[in-house]
Each structure stands twice: as structure tokens, then as C-alpha cells.
Short mmCIF file of C-alpha atoms and ligand atoms in Angstrom, two decimals:
data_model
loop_
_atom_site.label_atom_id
_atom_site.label_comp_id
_atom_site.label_asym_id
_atom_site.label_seq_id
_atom_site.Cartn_x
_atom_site.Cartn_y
_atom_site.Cartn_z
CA UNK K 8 0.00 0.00 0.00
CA UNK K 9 0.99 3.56 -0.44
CA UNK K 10 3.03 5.04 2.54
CA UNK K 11 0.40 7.91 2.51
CA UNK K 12 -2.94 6.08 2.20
CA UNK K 13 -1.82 3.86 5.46
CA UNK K 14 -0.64 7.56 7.13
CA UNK K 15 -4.00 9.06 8.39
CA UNK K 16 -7.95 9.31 7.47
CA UNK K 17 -8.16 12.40 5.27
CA UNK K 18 -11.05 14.67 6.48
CA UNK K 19 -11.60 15.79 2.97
CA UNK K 20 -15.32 16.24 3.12
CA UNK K 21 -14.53 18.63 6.13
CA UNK K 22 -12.33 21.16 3.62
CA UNK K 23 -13.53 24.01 2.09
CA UNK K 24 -12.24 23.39 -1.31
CA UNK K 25 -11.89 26.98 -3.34
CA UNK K 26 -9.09 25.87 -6.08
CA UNK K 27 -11.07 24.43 -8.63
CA UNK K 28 -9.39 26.30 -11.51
CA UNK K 29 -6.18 23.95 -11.16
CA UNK K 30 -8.18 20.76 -10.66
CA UNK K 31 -11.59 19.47 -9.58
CA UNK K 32 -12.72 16.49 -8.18
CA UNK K 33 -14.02 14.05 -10.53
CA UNK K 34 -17.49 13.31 -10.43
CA UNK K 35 -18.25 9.44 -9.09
CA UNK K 36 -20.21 8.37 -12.70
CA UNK K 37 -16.80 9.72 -13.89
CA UNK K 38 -14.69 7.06 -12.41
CA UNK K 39 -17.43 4.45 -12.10
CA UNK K 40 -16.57 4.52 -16.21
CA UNK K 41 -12.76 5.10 -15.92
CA UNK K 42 -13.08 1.56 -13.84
CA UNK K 43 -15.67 0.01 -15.70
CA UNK K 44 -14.21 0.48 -19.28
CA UNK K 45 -10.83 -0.68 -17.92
CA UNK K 46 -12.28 -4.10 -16.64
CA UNK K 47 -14.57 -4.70 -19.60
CA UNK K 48 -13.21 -2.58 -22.40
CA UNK K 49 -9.26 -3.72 -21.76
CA UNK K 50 -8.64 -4.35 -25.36
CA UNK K 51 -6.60 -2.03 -27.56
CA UNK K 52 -8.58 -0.22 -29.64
CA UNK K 53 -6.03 -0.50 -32.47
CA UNK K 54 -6.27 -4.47 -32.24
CA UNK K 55 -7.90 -6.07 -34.77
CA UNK K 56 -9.25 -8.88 -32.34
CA UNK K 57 -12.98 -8.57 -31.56
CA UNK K 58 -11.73 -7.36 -27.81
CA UNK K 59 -9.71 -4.27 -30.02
CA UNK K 60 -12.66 -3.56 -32.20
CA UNK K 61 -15.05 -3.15 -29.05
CA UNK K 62 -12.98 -1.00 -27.74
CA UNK K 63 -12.78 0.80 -30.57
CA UNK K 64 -16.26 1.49 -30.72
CA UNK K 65 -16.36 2.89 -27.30
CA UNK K 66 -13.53 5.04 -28.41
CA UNK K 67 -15.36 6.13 -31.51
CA UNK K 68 -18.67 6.71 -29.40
CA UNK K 69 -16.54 8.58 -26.52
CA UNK K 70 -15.31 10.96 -29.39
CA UNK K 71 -19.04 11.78 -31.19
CA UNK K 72 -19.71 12.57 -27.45
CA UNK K 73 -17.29 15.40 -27.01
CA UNK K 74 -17.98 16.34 -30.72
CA UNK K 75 -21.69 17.03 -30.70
CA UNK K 76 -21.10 18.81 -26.96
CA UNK K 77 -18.59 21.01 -28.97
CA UNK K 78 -20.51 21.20 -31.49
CA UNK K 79 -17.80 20.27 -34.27
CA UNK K 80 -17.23 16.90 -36.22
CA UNK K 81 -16.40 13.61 -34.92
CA UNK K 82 -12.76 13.79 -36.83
CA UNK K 83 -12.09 16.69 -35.55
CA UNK K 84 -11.48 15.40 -32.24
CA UNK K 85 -8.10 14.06 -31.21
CA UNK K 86 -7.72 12.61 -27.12
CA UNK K 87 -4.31 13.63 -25.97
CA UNK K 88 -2.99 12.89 -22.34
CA UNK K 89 -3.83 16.74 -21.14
CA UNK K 90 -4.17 20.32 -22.92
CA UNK K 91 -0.53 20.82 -21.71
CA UNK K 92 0.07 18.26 -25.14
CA UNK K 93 -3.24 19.55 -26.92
CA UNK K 94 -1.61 23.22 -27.09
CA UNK K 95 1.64 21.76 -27.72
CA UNK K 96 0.88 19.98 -30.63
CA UNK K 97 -1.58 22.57 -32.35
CA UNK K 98 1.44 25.15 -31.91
CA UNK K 99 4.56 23.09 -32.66
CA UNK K 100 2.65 21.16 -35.27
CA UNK K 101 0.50 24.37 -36.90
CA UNK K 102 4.13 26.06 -37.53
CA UNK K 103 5.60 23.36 -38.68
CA UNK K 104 2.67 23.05 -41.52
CA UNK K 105 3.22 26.82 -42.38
CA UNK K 106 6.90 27.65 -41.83
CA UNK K 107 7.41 28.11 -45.62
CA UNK K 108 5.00 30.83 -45.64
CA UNK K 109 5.93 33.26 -43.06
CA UNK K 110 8.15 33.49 -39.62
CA UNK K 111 6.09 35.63 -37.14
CA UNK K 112 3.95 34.20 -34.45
CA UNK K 113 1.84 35.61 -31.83
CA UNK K 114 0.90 34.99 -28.38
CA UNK K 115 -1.02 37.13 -25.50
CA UNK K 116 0.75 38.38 -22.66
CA UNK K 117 -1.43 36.42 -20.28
CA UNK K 118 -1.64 32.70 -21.39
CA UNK K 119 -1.36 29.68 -19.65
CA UNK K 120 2.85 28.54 -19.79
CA UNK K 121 1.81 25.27 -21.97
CA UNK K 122 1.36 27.98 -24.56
CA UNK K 123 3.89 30.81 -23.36
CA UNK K 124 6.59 27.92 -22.98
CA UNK K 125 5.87 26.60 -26.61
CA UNK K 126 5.97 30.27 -28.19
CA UNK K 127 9.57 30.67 -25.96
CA UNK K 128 10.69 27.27 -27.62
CA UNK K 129 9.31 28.25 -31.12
CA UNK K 130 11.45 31.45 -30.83
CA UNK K 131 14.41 30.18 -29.58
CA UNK K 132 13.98 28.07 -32.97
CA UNK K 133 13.90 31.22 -35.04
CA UNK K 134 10.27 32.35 -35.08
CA UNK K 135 10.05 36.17 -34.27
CA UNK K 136 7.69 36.21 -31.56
CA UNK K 137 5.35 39.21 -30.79
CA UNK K 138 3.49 39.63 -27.88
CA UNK K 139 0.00 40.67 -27.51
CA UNK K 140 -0.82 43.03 -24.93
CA UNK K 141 -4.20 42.80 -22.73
CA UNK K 142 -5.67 46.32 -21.11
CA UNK K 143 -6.24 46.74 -17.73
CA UNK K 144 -8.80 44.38 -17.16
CA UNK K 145 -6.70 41.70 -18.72
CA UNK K 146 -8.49 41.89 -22.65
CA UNK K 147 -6.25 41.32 -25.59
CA UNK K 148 -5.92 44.83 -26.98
CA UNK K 149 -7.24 44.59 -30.44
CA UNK K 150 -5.77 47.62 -31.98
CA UNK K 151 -2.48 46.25 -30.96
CA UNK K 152 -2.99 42.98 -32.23
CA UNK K 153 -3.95 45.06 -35.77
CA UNK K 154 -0.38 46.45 -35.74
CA UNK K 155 0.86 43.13 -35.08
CA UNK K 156 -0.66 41.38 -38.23
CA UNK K 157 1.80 41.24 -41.11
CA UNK K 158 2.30 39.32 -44.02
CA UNK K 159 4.24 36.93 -42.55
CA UNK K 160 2.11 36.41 -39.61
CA UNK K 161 1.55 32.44 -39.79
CA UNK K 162 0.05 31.87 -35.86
CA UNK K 163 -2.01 33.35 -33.15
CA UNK K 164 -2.65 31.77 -29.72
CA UNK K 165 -5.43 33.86 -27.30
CA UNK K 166 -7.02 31.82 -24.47
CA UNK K 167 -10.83 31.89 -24.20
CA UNK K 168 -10.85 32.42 -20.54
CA UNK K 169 -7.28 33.82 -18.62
CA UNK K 170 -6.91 31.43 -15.71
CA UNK K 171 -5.67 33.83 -12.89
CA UNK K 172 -8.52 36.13 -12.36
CA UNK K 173 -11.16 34.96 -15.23
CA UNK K 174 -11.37 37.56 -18.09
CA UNK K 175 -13.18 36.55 -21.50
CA UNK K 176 -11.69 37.13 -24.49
CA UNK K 177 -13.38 38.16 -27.77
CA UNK K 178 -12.60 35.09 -29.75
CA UNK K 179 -15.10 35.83 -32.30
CA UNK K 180 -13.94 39.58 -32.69
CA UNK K 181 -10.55 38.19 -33.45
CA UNK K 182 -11.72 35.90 -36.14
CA UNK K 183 -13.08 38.18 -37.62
CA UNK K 184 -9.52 40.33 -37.80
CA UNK K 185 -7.87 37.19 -39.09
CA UNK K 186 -10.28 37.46 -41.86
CA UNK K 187 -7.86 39.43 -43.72
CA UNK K 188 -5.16 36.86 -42.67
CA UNK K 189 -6.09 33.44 -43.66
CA UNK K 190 -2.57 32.50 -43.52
CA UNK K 191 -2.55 32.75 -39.77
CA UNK K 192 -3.36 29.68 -37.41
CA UNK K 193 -5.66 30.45 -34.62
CA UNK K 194 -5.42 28.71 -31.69
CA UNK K 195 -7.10 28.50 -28.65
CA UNK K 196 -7.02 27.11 -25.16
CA UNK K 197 -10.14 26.46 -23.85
CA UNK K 198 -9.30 25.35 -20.62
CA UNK K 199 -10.94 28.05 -18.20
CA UNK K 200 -13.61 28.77 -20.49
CA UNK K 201 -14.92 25.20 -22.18
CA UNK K 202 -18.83 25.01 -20.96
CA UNK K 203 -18.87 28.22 -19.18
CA UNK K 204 -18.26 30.69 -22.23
CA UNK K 205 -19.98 30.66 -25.23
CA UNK K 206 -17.54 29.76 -28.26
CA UNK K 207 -18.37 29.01 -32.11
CA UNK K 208 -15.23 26.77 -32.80
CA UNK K 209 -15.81 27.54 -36.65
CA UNK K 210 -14.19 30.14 -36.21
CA UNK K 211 -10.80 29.12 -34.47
CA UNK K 212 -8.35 26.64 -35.97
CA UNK K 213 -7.71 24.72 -33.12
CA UNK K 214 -8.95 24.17 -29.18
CA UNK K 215 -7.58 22.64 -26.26
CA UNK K 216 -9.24 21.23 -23.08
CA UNK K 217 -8.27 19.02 -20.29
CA UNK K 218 -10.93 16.75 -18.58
CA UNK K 219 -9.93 17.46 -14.72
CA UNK K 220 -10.83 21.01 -14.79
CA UNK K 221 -14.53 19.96 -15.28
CA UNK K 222 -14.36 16.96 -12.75
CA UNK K 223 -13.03 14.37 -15.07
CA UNK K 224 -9.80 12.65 -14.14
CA UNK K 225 -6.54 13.97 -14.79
CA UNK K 226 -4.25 12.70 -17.76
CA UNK K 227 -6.28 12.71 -20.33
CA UNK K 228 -7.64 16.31 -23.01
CA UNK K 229 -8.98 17.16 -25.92
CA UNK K 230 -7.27 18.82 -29.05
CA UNK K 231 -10.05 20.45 -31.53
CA UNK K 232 -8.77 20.91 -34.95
CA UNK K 233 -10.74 22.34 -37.71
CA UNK K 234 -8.68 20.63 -40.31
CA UNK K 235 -6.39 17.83 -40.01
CA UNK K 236 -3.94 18.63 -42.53
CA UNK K 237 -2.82 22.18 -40.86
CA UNK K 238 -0.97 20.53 -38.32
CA UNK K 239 2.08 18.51 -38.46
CA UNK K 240 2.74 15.54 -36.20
CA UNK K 241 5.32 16.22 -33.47
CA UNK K 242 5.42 13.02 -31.95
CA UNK K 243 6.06 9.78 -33.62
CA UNK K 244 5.07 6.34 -33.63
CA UNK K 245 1.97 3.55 -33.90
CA UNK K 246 -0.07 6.43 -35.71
CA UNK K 247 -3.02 6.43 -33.38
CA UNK K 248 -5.24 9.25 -32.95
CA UNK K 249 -4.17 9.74 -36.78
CA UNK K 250 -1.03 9.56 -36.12
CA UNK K 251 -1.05 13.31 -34.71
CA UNK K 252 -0.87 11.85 -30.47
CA UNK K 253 1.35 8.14 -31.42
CA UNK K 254 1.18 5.92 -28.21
CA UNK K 255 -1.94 3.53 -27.19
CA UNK K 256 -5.13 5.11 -26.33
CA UNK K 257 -6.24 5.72 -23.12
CA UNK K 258 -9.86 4.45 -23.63
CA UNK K 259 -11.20 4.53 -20.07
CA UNK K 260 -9.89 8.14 -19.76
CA UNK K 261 -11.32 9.25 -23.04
CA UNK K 262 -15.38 7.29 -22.28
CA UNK K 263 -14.72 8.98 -18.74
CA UNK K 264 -13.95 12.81 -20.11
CA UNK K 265 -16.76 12.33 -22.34
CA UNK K 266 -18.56 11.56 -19.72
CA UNK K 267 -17.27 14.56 -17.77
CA UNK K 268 -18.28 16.67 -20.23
CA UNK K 269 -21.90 15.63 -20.77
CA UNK K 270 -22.68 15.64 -17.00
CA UNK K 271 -21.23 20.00 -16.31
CA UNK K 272 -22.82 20.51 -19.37
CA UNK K 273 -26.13 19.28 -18.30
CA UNK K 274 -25.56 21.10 -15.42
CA UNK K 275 -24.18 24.22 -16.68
CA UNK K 276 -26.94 26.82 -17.04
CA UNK K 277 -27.73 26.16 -13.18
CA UNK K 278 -24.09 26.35 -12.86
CA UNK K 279 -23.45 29.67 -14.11
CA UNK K 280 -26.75 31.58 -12.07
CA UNK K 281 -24.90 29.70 -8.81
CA UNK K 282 -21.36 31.36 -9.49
CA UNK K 283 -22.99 34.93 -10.30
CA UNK K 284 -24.35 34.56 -6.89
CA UNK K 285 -21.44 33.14 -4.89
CA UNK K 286 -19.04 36.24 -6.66
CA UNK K 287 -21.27 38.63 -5.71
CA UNK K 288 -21.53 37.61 -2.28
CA UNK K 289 -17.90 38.04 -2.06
CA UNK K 290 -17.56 41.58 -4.20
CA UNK K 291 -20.25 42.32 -1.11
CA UNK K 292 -19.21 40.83 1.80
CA UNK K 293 -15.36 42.42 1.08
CA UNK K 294 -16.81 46.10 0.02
CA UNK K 295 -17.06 47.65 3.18
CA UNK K 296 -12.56 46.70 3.30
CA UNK K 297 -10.92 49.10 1.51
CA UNK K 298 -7.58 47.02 1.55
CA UNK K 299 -9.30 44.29 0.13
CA UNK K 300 -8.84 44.51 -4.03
CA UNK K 301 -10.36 42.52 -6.37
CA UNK K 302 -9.29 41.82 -9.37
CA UNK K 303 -11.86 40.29 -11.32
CA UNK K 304 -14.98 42.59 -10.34
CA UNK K 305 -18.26 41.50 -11.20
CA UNK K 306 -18.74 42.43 -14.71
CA UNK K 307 -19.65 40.70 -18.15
CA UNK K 308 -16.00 41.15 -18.92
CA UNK K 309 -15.42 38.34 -16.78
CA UNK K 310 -16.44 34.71 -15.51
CA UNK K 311 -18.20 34.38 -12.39
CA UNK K 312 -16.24 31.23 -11.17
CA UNK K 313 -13.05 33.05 -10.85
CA UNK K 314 -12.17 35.71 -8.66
CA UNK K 315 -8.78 37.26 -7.72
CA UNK K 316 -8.42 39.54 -4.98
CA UNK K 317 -5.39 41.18 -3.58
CA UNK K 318 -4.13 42.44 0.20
CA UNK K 319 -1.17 44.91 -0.87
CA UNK K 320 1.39 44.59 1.43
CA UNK K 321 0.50 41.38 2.65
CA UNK K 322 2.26 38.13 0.52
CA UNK K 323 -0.08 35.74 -0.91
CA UNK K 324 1.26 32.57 0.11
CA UNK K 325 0.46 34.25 3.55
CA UNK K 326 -3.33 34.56 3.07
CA UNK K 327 -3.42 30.81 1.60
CA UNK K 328 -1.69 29.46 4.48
CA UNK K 329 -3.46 31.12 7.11
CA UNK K 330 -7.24 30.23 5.29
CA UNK K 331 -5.27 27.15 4.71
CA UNK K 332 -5.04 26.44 8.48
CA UNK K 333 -8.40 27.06 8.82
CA UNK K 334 -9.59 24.31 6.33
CA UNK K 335 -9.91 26.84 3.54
CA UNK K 336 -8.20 25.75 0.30
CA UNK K 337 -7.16 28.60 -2.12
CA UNK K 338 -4.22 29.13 -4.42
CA UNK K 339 -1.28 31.88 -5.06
CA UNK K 340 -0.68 33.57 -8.44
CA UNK K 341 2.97 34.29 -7.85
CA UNK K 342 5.72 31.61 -6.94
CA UNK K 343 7.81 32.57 -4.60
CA UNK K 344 11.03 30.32 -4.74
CA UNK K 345 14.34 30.83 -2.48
CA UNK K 346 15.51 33.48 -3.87
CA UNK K 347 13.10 35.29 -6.20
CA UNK K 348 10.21 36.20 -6.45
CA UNK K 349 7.95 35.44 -9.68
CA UNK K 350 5.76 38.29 -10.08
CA UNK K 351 2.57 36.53 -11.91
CA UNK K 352 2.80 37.27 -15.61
CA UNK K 353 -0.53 37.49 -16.17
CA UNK K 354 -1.17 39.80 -13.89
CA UNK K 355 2.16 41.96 -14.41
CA UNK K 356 0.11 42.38 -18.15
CA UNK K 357 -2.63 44.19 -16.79
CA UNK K 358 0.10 46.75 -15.30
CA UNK K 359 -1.04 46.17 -11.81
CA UNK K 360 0.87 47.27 -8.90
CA UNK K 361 4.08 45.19 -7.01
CA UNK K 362 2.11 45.25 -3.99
CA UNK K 363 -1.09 43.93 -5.40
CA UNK K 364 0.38 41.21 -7.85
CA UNK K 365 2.82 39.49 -4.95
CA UNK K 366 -0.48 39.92 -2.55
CA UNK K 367 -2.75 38.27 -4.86
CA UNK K 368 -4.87 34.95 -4.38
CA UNK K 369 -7.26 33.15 -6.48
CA UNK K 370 -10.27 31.71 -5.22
CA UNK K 371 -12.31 29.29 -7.93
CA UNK K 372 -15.86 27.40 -7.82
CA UNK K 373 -16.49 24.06 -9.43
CA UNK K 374 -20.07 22.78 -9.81
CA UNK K 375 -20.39 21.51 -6.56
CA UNK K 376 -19.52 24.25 -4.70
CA UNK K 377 -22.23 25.49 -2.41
CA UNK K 378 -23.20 28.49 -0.72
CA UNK K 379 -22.68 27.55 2.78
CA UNK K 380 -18.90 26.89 1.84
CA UNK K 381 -18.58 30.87 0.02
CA UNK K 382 -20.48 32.02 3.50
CA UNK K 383 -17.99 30.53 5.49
CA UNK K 384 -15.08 31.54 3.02
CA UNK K 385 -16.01 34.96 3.47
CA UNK K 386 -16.81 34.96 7.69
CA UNK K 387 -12.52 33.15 8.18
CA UNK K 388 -11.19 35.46 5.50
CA UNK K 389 -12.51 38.74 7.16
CA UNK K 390 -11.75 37.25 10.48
CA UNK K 391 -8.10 36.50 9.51
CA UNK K 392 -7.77 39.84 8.03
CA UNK K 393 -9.08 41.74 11.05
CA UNK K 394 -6.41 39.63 13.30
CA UNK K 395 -3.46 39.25 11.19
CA UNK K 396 -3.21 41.56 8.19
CA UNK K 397 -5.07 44.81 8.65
CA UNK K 398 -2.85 45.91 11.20
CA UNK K 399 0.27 45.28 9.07
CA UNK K 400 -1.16 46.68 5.55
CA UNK K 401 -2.33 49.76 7.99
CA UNK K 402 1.35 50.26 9.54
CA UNK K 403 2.61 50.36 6.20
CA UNK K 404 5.04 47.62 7.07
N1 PLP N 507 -4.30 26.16 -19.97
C1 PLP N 507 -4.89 26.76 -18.92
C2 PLP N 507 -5.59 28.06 -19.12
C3 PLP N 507 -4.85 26.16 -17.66
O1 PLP N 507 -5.43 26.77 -16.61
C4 PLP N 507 -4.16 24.93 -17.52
C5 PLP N 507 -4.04 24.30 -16.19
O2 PLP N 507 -4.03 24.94 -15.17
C6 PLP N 507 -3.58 24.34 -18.65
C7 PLP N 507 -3.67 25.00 -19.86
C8 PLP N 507 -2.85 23.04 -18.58
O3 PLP N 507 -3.70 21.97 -18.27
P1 PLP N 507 -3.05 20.55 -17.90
O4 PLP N 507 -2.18 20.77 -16.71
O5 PLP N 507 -4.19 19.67 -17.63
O6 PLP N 507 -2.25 20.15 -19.07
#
């Protein structure tokens, strides 16, 4: 057995659990299939054997799933092991389609680093990367990304939904830019924003998802790509997933994010009225603190799942630890190693302050969340304020 499991009873039904944006809990009908297509679906679904070719069907059923929730077609859909690969492979492989035409590429300021990372590595292979700048409320600036455009402008990468304090992005206003660009790739990662935001995938190139950030498991995402043929394999091997993700299928993962997917979207209109309330019961029950800043207010500009908010002077990883010791889990947006101190980038776009960036947390719902848990999220963070920070943020210290 594993050291930890023997270790201690984990109270985890007695935790507040506010971190959904970097993983949720998968839903029990979600692993009830992970388990069940691994014991009766074991086959490989490239096998020609009768156990292969029923697994195959699954596999084929699992992707017109996620394709008529997307609304897209059925070979459109490629299962990858997370969106960390999806966005990968739709950038590495888009370029590597469309080198011969141009050498500029394109990225926002405030995407995830599974895209930044792969820009970075695209550059350092000779691409001249241009970054995108957002405004203050962390929206790609359009009239900057119109000076950006040039001839030789062969990909763009803007998330759907920024995953440190939740602003939309106008997808569909950008597609419509790129009309007088067909040459450019548009990519997308849809990671913060799949369900919850509206988005015609006609008009993007390519989309990325991962399963545990709508309470599937992890180790298993989607890639969306319009067209097959604009993106060059990066990987190499037994050719599944048409040869663009080589390497045996997960099945039970793939029947178990399809699964994922149809159960928050069934869910998700009664989802989304929840969240409006839960945010606004924090944007209210922190108005009357004037050192408390948020920096995703309530506003159409941005989801109502994620909220940011900021004690200047005070370090993040403070605030998390002390909720954290009161059974309250949130997350940082800055790492703070030994000896430096990563400002979050994402943040750092929208020109905030020092102060307000290294004081930031995020707090995130998932579908489950309810209101008794934002109540009491709101009741230990004003308490812990009152004894431990608004003394030190007053002193100026
Ligand atoms: N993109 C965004 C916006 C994310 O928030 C994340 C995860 O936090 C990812 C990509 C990467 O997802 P995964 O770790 O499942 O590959």
C-alpha cells in the first residue's frame, strides 16, 4: 500500500475546497466509467481482435460525445494525455505546416505557460515572436494585435478564458480580424472557459481542453482541430489518434472525459446563475474593506467562477496558508522560490501594482460548490484579516 494512504484518514469532506481552476474532483459516474471500461473494455482499440474492435467502438462513441457537446465533427477530435500536449501539438505542429509561408507568431501576454513555454521554444527556434498586450482588465488589446498582423504572420494563440482572475476574451472579434489573414493559425485554449463561455469553434483553428478542470480525471484532453492537414505531427510512432498523439489510447480516460463533459454541461446553465451569486456575495461581503482589491470585479467582462483579490502589502502565500489552516483551500498567483520572487505574468500584463500582484490569491468554484462553503469563506477570511493583516497593511510595514 501507499506510505500515505496507510498515514491518516483524510477529512476531505470537512475542507472548504476553493481551487477548482487547477483541478476538480471528478465526479463518481466519472470514475465508475474510468473503472468500468478498464475491466470490460481492456482491449486495444487499435487491435484487430474482436476485444480491439469493441474498444474501438467505445472510443469512436466517446469521441461523437465530445464532438456534438462542442458542437464540431467527430474527426475533428483528437484525445491527448492533457491540454498541456493539446496546445503543444496545435502550436509546434500548426508552424511546422506553415513555416514556408511566413516566420512571425503571436501569443497574449497572459496565457497559460503550456502555450507561453511553446511560443519561448518556437522562438528560440527562429520564429520572431510578438506579444499581444491585454488592457487593464486583462483583454487582448485589439488595436495592438492590428499592428501586429503582417504578411508573414503564420500563428495566433489567445485563451478563451485567462486562468488567474477569469477575463473573457473576444474570440469571435478576433476571427473576424484574421479574416484578412487566412494564412494565420488560430489557436485556442479552452481550458478556463470550455462550458462556461460561449464559443463558435468555426471560427478558431484549433482548441484545447483538459478533462480534470470539469471533474473528469486527470491525464487525459482534448485537441479540436478544424482541419487535419494544418498541423504537423510532433510526436512519432503507432499512428493512433491519426497519427497526430502516437502511443496507445487511453480508452477509459477518453469514455470517462466524455462523460465529464456531458454531465457539467447538463448542469451548466444552473451552474453559471450559482457562481454569479457566490461572486457577488464576495464583491459584497469584502466592500465595506478598503484594503481588500479585487481583481476580477463582477462584470460581463469576466467569468463568475473566478475571482482574484489582492491584500497589498501582505504576501499571498500568507493569506493561503493562514485560510489554509483554517480548512480553507485557495491558491497563489505568484511563486515565490528561495531566492526570487515570480511576479505573476498574467497579472504583471494588466500593469497592476508590485504590492497587489505578490499579494494576490485566487479563489475558484467548481459545480459543486455550495453556498454555505462561500459564507464561510467569506466569515474566516474577514476574520483572519481583522487579526493578522489589517494591522500590518495599515502600519505600512
Ligand atoms: N491552460 C490553462 C488556461 C490552464 O489553466 C491549464 C491548467 O491549469 C492548462 C492549460 C494546462 O492543463 P493541464 O495541466 O491539464 O495540461
Amino acid at each position: 500500500k501507499l506510505e500515505i494512504l496507510n498515514n491518516k484518514k483524510r477529512k476531505v469532506d470537512s475542507m472548504i475546497y476553493l481551487d477548482n481552476c487547477a483541478t476538480t474532483k471528478p465526479y463518481k459516474e466519472v470514475l465508475d466509467t474510468f473503472v468500468e471500461v478498464n475491466n470490460s473494455y481492456f482491449g486495444n482499440a487499435a487491435s484487430i481482435n474482436k476485444f480491439g474492435k469493441t474498444t474501438n467502438k467505445l472510443l469512436s462513441a466517446a469521441r461523437g460525445q465530445v464532438a456534438s457537446i462542442l458542437q464540431v465533427a467527430e474527426d475533428s477530435i483528437f484525445f491527448t494525455s492533457c491540454a498541456t500536449e493539446s496546445n503543444n501539438i496545435a502550436l509546434l505542429g500548426s508552424v511546422e505546416h506553415k513555416k514556408d509561408f511566413g516566420n512571425r507568431i503571436i501569443v497574449s501576454k497572459i496565457e497559460h505557460p503550456s502555450v507561453l513555454e511553446s511560443f519561448r521554444e518556437l522562438e528560440r527556434r527562429g520564429f520572431i515572436l510578438d506579444y499581444l498586450n491585454v488592457d487593464e482588465d486583462g483583454v487582448v488589446d485589439l488595436n495592438h494585435l492590428k499592428t501586429l498582423l503582417t504578411k508573414e504572420t503564420i500563428l495566433l494563440s489567445v485563451m478563451q478564458v485567462n486562468n488567474v482572475f477569469g477575463a473573457i476574451q473576444p474570440i469571435e472579434e478576433i476571427s473576424e480580424i484574421l479574416k484578412d489573414y487566412p494564412k494565420v493559425h488560430f489557436h485556442v485554449d479552452g481550458v478556463q472557459g470550455v462550458l462556461k463561455d460561449k464559443i463558435d469553434l468555426s471560427k478558431v483553428d484549433s482548441y484545447a481542453i483538459s478533462a480534470h478542470k470539469f471533474h473528469g480525471i486527470k491525464g487525459v484532453g482534448v485537441l479540436y482541430l478544424k482541419s487535419r492537414r494544418t498541423v504537423h505531427n510532433i510526436t512519432f510512432g503507432g499512428g493512433q489518434e491519426d497519427g497526430l498523439r502516437s502511443g496507445t489510447v487511453n480508452v477509459a480516460a477518453a469514455a470517462s472525459l466524455a462523460k465529464a463533459l456531458r454531465l457539467s454541461q447538463e448542469k451548466v446553465e444552473d451552474v453559471k446563475i450559482k457562481h454569479k451569486e457566490f461572486k457577488t456575495m464576495i464583491v459584497d461581503g469584502f466592500s465595506e474593506y478598503n484594503h481588500i482589491v479585487s481583481n476580477s470585479p463582477l462584470s460581463e467582462k469576466y467569468i463568475d467562477s473566478i475571482i482574484n483579490i489582492s491584500l497589498p502589502k501582505i504576501k499571498g502565500e500568507a493569506i493561503v496558508n493562514a485560510l489554509n489552516e483554517r480548512g480553507i483551500m485557495v491558491s497563489t498567483t505568484s511563486a515565490c522560490s528561495s531566492k526570487t520572487f515570480h511576479l505573476n505574468e498574467a497579472l504583471f500584463a494588466r500593469g497592476l501594482s508590485r504590492e497587489n500582484i505578490e499579494g494576490s490569491i485566487r479563489v475558484s468554484f467548481s459545480n459543486e460548490t455550495t453556498k454555505e462553503e462561500v459564507e464561510t469563506f467569506i466569515e474566516v477570511f474577514i476574520d483572519e484579516y481583522n487579526k493578522k493583516f489589517k494591522e500590518v497593511i495599515e502600519s505600512g510595514i
